[in-house]
XYZ file of C-alpha atoms in Angstrom:
474
model
C 0.000 0.000 0.000
C 2.906 2.290 0.883
C 4.533 1.335 -2.429
C 1.393 2.276 -4.362
C 1.182 5.621 -2.547
C 4.857 6.270 -3.279
C 4.361 5.481 -6.964
C 1.315 7.762 -7.096
C 3.306 10.553 -5.448
C 6.167 10.190 -7.924
C 3.722 10.272 -10.849
C 2.075 13.405 -9.501
C 5.437 15.070 -8.945
C 6.534 14.111 -12.461
C 3.351 15.655 -13.847
C 3.945 18.842 -11.917
C 7.586 18.926 -13.051
C 6.579 18.406 -16.703
C 3.948 21.134 -16.484
C 6.461 23.490 -14.855
C 9.047 22.684 -17.518
C 6.536 23.359 -20.290
C 5.529 26.625 -18.645
C 9.168 27.710 -18.315
C 9.785 26.686 -21.939
C 6.793 28.760 -23.093
C 7.991 31.738 -21.062
C 11.467 31.445 -22.541
C 9.979 31.171 -26.044
C 7.840 34.274 -25.501
C 10.830 36.082 -24.049
C 12.894 35.069 -27.057
C 10.245 36.398 -29.436
C 10.116 39.681 -27.512
C 13.914 39.919 -27.656
C 13.818 39.382 -31.410
C 11.455 42.320 -31.905
C 13.435 44.434 -29.467
C 16.407 43.624 -31.706
C 14.514 44.824 -34.783
C 13.576 48.054 -32.993
C 17.187 48.422 -31.897
C 18.430 48.196 -35.488
C 15.906 50.820 -36.590
C 16.707 53.157 -33.683
C 20.439 52.749 -34.223
C 20.298 53.510 -37.944
C 17.937 56.467 -37.413
C 20.386 57.884 -34.872
C 23.259 57.336 -37.316
C 21.420 59.188 -40.086
C 20.338 62.106 -37.872
C 23.859 62.435 -36.501
C 25.217 62.555 -40.058
C 22.696 65.245 -40.970
C 23.801 67.268 -37.930
C 27.445 66.970 -38.948
C 28.629 64.779 -36.059
C 31.871 62.826 -36.441
C 31.151 59.608 -38.336
C 33.726 57.468 -36.532
C 32.238 58.330 -33.129
C 28.584 57.969 -34.132
C 29.236 54.690 -35.969
C 30.602 53.130 -32.761
C 27.616 54.424 -30.755
C 25.265 53.002 -33.404
C 26.981 49.607 -33.278
C 26.683 49.593 -29.459
C 22.939 50.397 -29.661
C 22.355 47.533 -32.116
C 24.451 45.084 -30.094
C 22.833 45.988 -26.754
C 19.251 45.684 -28.032
C 19.983 42.360 -29.730
C 21.427 40.669 -26.650
C 24.918 40.553 -28.149
C 28.125 40.737 -26.132
C 28.974 44.403 -26.701
C 32.733 44.010 -26.389
C 32.692 41.100 -28.827
C 30.361 42.948 -31.240
C 32.744 45.908 -31.332
C 36.168 44.264 -30.952
C 35.618 40.595 -31.756
C 37.483 38.682 -34.442
C 34.363 37.662 -36.402
C 31.384 39.721 -37.648
C 32.288 42.687 -35.453
C 32.552 46.437 -35.996
C 36.330 46.398 -36.237
C 36.466 43.387 -38.570
C 33.973 45.036 -40.935
C 35.901 48.309 -40.810
C 39.293 46.635 -41.209
C 38.099 44.403 -44.041
C 36.938 47.402 -46.062
C 40.157 49.306 -45.377
C 42.233 46.273 -46.361
C 40.433 45.907 -49.679
C 40.039 49.564 -50.624
C 42.578 51.859 -48.919
C 45.115 51.642 -51.753
C 42.388 52.362 -54.310
C 41.319 55.447 -52.349
C 44.933 56.606 -52.027
C 45.835 55.975 -55.660
C 42.698 57.707 -56.901
C 43.220 60.689 -54.590
C 46.877 61.072 -55.617
C 45.916 60.878 -59.298
C 43.212 63.489 -58.753
C 45.677 65.750 -56.947
C 48.193 65.416 -59.810
C 45.496 66.296 -62.352
C 44.463 69.272 -60.228
C 47.860 70.738 -59.290
C 49.313 70.340 -62.773
C 46.526 72.370 -64.356
C 45.369 69.354 -66.380
C 41.946 69.619 -64.759
C 41.648 73.216 -65.885
C 42.807 72.311 -69.391
C 40.150 69.590 -69.710
C 37.554 71.883 -68.144
C 38.274 74.614 -70.671
C 37.821 72.111 -73.500
C 34.450 70.975 -72.104
C 33.280 74.545 -71.548
C 34.422 75.399 -75.072
C 32.099 72.724 -76.445
C 29.148 73.121 -74.084
C 29.435 76.843 -73.371
C 28.702 78.701 -70.156
C 25.244 80.009 -71.024
C 23.471 76.810 -70.004
C 24.460 75.544 -66.528
C 21.975 72.711 -67.038
C 23.914 71.380 -70.049
C 27.134 71.719 -68.052
C 25.670 69.535 -65.285
C 24.547 66.939 -67.843
C 27.984 67.010 -69.480
C 29.644 66.306 -66.107
C 27.166 63.486 -65.529
C 27.898 62.047 -68.986
C 31.661 62.023 -68.379
C 31.175 60.298 -65.022
C 28.771 57.747 -66.506
C 31.247 56.874 -69.254
C 34.002 56.335 -66.679
C 31.899 54.129 -64.399
C 30.327 52.174 -67.258
C 33.845 51.516 -68.534
C 34.550 49.713 -65.276
C 36.310 52.487 -63.381
C 35.598 52.306 -59.643
C 33.105 54.900 -58.443
C 35.649 56.418 -56.064
C 38.442 56.368 -58.643
C 36.264 58.146 -61.195
C 35.014 60.624 -58.598
C 38.495 61.629 -57.419
C 39.465 62.137 -61.057
C 36.347 64.144 -61.936
C 36.175 66.514 -58.936
C 39.222 68.582 -59.978
C 37.845 68.735 -63.531
C 34.442 69.937 -62.363
C 35.501 72.678 -59.951
C 36.853 75.140 -62.559
C 33.800 74.494 -64.749
C 31.412 75.178 -61.864
C 33.382 78.305 -61.006
C 33.301 79.526 -64.613
C 29.544 78.911 -64.902
C 28.820 80.070 -61.331
C 27.013 76.829 -60.425
C 26.568 76.041 -56.692
C 29.023 73.266 -55.847
C 26.432 71.102 -54.064
C 24.830 70.456 -57.463
C 27.917 68.463 -58.387
C 26.462 65.823 -56.070
C 23.332 65.706 -58.254
C 25.349 65.316 -61.461
C 27.567 62.684 -59.860
C 24.591 60.736 -58.483
C 23.237 60.410 -62.019
C 26.678 59.470 -63.323
C 27.689 56.823 -60.815
C 24.905 56.085 -58.311
C 22.045 55.363 -60.669
C 21.764 53.345 -63.888
C 25.475 52.423 -64.070
C 25.262 50.647 -60.693
C 23.344 47.645 -62.045
C 20.649 48.521 -64.601
C 22.379 49.119 -67.908
C 23.301 45.857 -69.717
C 26.898 44.695 -69.429
C 28.011 47.123 -66.731
C 30.951 45.601 -64.784
C 29.644 46.740 -61.388
C 30.181 44.467 -58.380
C 26.488 44.270 -57.464
C 25.491 43.214 -60.967
C 28.407 40.766 -61.335
C 27.474 39.014 -58.066
C 23.775 38.871 -58.967
C 24.424 37.577 -62.494
C 26.870 34.924 -61.296
C 24.556 33.865 -58.474
C 21.628 33.390 -60.856
C 23.799 31.768 -63.524
C 23.155 34.361 -66.241
C 25.397 36.446 -68.494
C 26.473 40.048 -67.907
C 24.110 41.187 -70.673
C 21.094 39.254 -69.328
C 17.662 40.921 -69.107
C 18.497 43.590 -71.715
C 14.933 44.953 -71.986
C 14.652 45.451 -68.239
C 18.094 47.039 -68.157
C 17.508 49.446 -71.036
C 13.983 50.460 -69.969
C 15.096 50.929 -66.371
C 18.122 52.995 -67.443
C 16.023 55.278 -69.662
C 13.492 55.890 -66.880
C 16.228 56.577 -64.306
C 18.015 58.996 -66.662
C 14.860 60.898 -67.633
C 13.610 61.273 -64.057
C 17.101 62.294 -62.893
C 17.444 64.930 -65.631
C 14.080 66.393 -64.654
C 15.190 66.559 -61.042
C 18.562 68.156 -61.882
C 16.778 70.897 -63.832
C 14.413 71.449 -60.894
C 17.288 71.562 -58.382
C 19.229 74.017 -60.544
C 16.248 76.355 -60.901
C 15.567 76.209 -57.177
C 19.206 77.042 -56.397
C 19.150 79.949 -58.857
C 15.887 81.244 -57.392
C 17.540 81.281 -53.953
C 20.452 83.269 -55.374
C 22.944 80.478 -54.736
C 26.296 80.760 -56.507
C 29.657 79.007 -56.589
C 31.563 79.738 -53.396
C 35.256 80.388 -53.960
C 37.511 78.138 -51.871
C 41.086 78.698 -50.727
C 42.224 76.202 -53.368
C 40.374 78.166 -56.067
C 42.054 81.411 -54.990
C 45.464 79.772 -54.995
C 44.877 78.322 -58.485
C 43.702 81.701 -59.787
C 46.728 83.479 -58.313
C 49.205 81.084 -59.908
C 48.078 81.667 -63.533
C 50.582 79.125 -64.854
C 50.944 77.406 -68.199
C 48.613 74.481 -68.720
C 49.381 71.090 -70.262
C 47.777 70.361 -73.628
C 44.440 68.587 -73.756
C 46.017 65.338 -75.015
C 48.656 65.312 -72.268
C 46.003 66.167 -69.691
C 43.849 63.230 -70.754
C 46.699 60.718 -71.122
C 46.712 59.332 -67.531
C 42.916 58.921 -67.556
C 42.981 57.247 -70.971
C 45.655 54.813 -69.801
C 43.677 54.066 -66.644
C 40.528 53.250 -68.631
C 42.369 51.190 -71.258
C 44.283 49.125 -68.687
C 41.208 48.391 -66.570
C 39.001 47.458 -69.522
C 41.701 45.523 -71.366
C 42.969 43.800 -68.237
C 39.446 42.829 -67.207
C 38.812 41.246 -70.603
C 42.078 39.292 -70.349
C 41.380 38.185 -66.792
C 44.326 40.032 -65.267
C 44.239 39.973 -61.469
C 44.333 43.212 -59.465
C 43.891 45.185 -62.673
C 42.524 48.224 -60.825
C 45.734 48.504 -58.796
C 47.857 48.080 -61.913
C 45.910 50.729 -63.804
C 46.092 53.093 -60.837
C 49.858 52.737 -60.431
C 50.465 53.267 -64.149
C 48.193 56.320 -64.245
C 49.863 57.897 -61.201
C 53.406 57.247 -62.485
C 52.573 58.572 -65.964
C 50.890 61.662 -64.498
C 53.990 62.376 -62.396
C 56.156 62.115 -65.495
C 54.085 64.066 -68.030
C 52.978 66.691 -65.485
C 56.405 67.048 -63.886
C 57.136 70.560 -65.165
C 53.618 71.723 -64.273
C 53.677 70.513 -60.630
C 55.594 72.709 -58.154
C 56.338 69.831 -55.738
C 55.830 66.145 -56.463
C 56.366 65.344 -52.778
C 53.689 67.756 -51.553
C 51.251 66.659 -54.261
C 51.568 62.980 -53.339
C 51.357 63.764 -49.625
C 48.253 65.894 -50.010
C 46.577 63.279 -52.209
C 47.281 60.493 -49.714
C 45.990 62.632 -46.849
C 42.812 63.471 -48.797
C 42.083 59.759 -49.169
C 42.057 58.963 -45.450
C 38.814 60.747 -44.497
C 36.605 59.199 -47.202
C 38.170 55.756 -46.663
C 37.635 55.790 -42.888
C 34.132 57.253 -43.076
C 33.088 54.593 -45.572
C 34.668 51.744 -43.584
C 33.043 52.958 -40.331
C 29.581 52.645 -41.899
C 30.506 49.174 -43.190
C 31.450 48.252 -39.616
C 27.950 49.221 -38.438
C 26.423 47.096 -41.197
C 28.540 44.130 -40.154
C 27.203 44.251 -36.579
C 23.621 44.683 -37.817
C 23.906 41.723 -40.209
C 25.045 39.461 -37.341
C 22.122 40.377 -35.052
C 18.965 38.442 -34.155
C 16.797 41.330 -35.322
C 18.334 41.107 -38.764
C 17.215 37.452 -39.009
C 13.637 38.441 -38.119
C 13.658 41.124 -40.819
C 14.696 38.903 -43.699
C 12.401 36.036 -42.636
C 9.431 38.423 -42.621
C 10.342 39.757 -46.060
C 10.789 36.316 -47.583
C 7.234 35.367 -46.604
C 5.601 38.662 -47.633
C 2.802 38.751 -50.254
C 3.272 40.279 -53.718
C 5.138 37.589 -55.602
C 8.740 36.528 -56.048
C 10.061 39.715 -57.672
C 8.480 42.034 -55.090
C 9.813 39.916 -52.219
C 13.292 39.671 -53.756
C 13.417 43.421 -54.455
C 12.302 44.231 -50.905
C 14.822 41.776 -49.454
C 17.658 43.300 -51.485
C 16.705 46.900 -50.699
C 16.333 46.271 -46.957
C 19.595 44.332 -46.771
C 21.323 47.091 -48.733
C 19.934 49.677 -46.318
C 20.765 47.776 -43.129
C 24.274 46.900 -44.297
C 24.880 50.278 -45.934
C 26.164 48.507 -49.024
C 24.328 47.394 -52.165
C 27.102 45.067 -53.325
C 27.374 43.581 -49.824
C 23.637 42.893 -49.794
C 23.811 41.109 -53.149
C 26.704 39.012 -51.851
C 24.635 37.832 -48.872
C 21.597 37.095 -51.034
C 23.701 35.181 -53.575
C 25.129 32.994 -50.807
C 21.991 32.405 -48.739
C 18.666 33.289 -50.379
C 18.737 32.715 -54.131
C 17.770 29.035 -54.109
C 14.257 29.550 -52.633
C 13.563 32.383 -55.089
C 14.834 30.440 -58.102
C 12.757 27.428 -56.972
C 9.579 29.469 -57.586
C 10.199 29.178 -61.347
C 10.885 32.867 -61.945
C 13.146 34.085 -64.755
C 16.750 33.986 -63.397
C 17.806 36.911 -65.607
C 14.943 39.115 -64.419
C 15.563 38.071 -60.811
C 19.258 38.984 -61.045
C 18.536 42.390 -62.578
C 15.833 43.227 -60.001
C 17.906 42.099 -57.006
C 20.988 44.054 -58.118
C 18.965 47.203 -58.852
C 17.019 47.067 -55.572
C 20.157 46.437 -53.520
C 21.920 49.489 -54.959
C 18.847 51.608 -54.188
C 18.917 50.423 -50.563
C 22.662 50.983 -50.490
C 22.092 54.686 -51.201
C 20.324 55.336 -47.887
C 21.950 57.962 -45.624
C 23.757 55.371 -43.476
C 25.605 53.961 -46.505
C 29.371 53.916 -46.248
C 29.688 54.991 -49.867
C 27.558 58.079 -49.200
C 29.779 59.165 -46.304
C 32.947 58.661 -48.325
C 31.551 60.311 -51.427
C 30.306 63.444 -49.680
C 33.526 63.771 -47.680
C 35.606 63.649 -50.875
C 33.411 66.351 -52.438
C 33.756 68.609 -49.405
C 29.993 68.364 -48.848
C 27.807 66.783 -46.169
C 24.466 65.069 -45.668
C 22.787 68.298 -44.598
C 23.455 70.260 -47.792
C 23.677 67.535 -50.422
C 22.118 64.187 -49.512
C 18.774 65.381 -50.899
C 20.247 65.051 -54.402
C 21.312 61.459 -53.769
C 17.877 60.643 -52.333
C 16.078 62.105 -55.351
C 18.249 60.429 -58.002
C 19.669 57.213 -56.533
C 16.526 56.323 -54.579
C 13.652 58.288 -56.153
C 14.508 57.813 -59.828
C 15.784 54.314 -59.040
C 12.454 53.295 -57.504
C 10.583 54.618 -60.549
C 12.724 52.405 -62.751
C 12.491 49.397 -60.412
C 8.679 49.470 -60.290
C 8.460 49.363 -64.088
C 11.103 46.613 -64.221
C 9.122 44.453 -61.787
C 5.924 45.025 -63.773
C 7.666 43.964 -66.998
C 9.162 40.892 -65.309
C 5.712 39.821 -64.072
C 4.557 40.061 -67.709
C 7.366 37.734 -68.738
C 9.436 40.473 -70.398
C 13.154 40.514 -69.608
């Protein structure tokens, strides 16, 4: 009888223990779900803070660390490990970008400084103004955009082309009395719009990764690419005209800088147009030719050749080779560090629990494969602050489920690459920080141009591209 009572007691206790365990498990599950959403909110709050701080002109290196701490703390991550760890941390993201891109930034900045100090920039600018004239600032802006688009479509890195074009544009803007912040509008059309992924055959990293991931050629989805490019260009041109008229109505003019005054005071002989263009021509030829031949590190090779040639052919036009190289190298550090700091924030965000919740929700959203894929790419591009980085993650982790739906791989690749570059143009993007720093501008006075062209015109093009893809047109 005592044995039976003991057995009954043990059974009752086991039942109570099982019920308690289930209750604890449910509480832990609910707590985990709450923590996931707190993580999502933390990512949003962190990135909003980062953007507002940029708009207010706060130091990017400081605010990027604060943003990474906010994201780590709200996602239950070890803060020290999220900032200083050896994997998927702020410093590893920052260091990885610096490792891959610092020499490109330095080479491009030194080349730009050589072109500027030698007077080659002024020589090229005079030739452009001679063709376009100074009576139509709008045509001048479109001419600058066309030159930049040709450089980036030819495979020249966005930062390389920008550092080369800035010294060419300044004397033109001064001559035509165009507010310098409008250079950001022209450059956004040139390098942060249709040449990022839309136009067929463009050798941009985002498009290369998307095309390879989907197993299609570089010229895949030509109709989507051409239609999207035309829409982006037309909308961007309309905006540039509007922005120019608004600036003129406000009485805005080109503000003379110390460098402009120094250049005007020197009044030295200028190199001929052919000599002025020679380093840029060699850079383009080496990058395009080397890429076709499969030469490794062709960008570095082209950069070194262009810098060495510019030092030789501009030697008699440059007062001090040492000072020119030193200034160029110093000019590269700010944009490189600002860009890498934003990449560090994106690295922490991508490793968080909240990030997982975001992409799972997007994958299961209504609207069809192309809408889901475009949203996924844009959000990842925004969270990471990098369109090409977002495409890399999608290519490694998310393409199979999308391709399994039976969609057109070419259309999918084009839509993903385009959407990712749109998301990568949000204010927290590393490229935006580096680009504006190199121009001597900031988010407060110039990001509106990037938003209108890279995001606004890009979305117009993307919507039409998705509609065409749903109709089976690629």
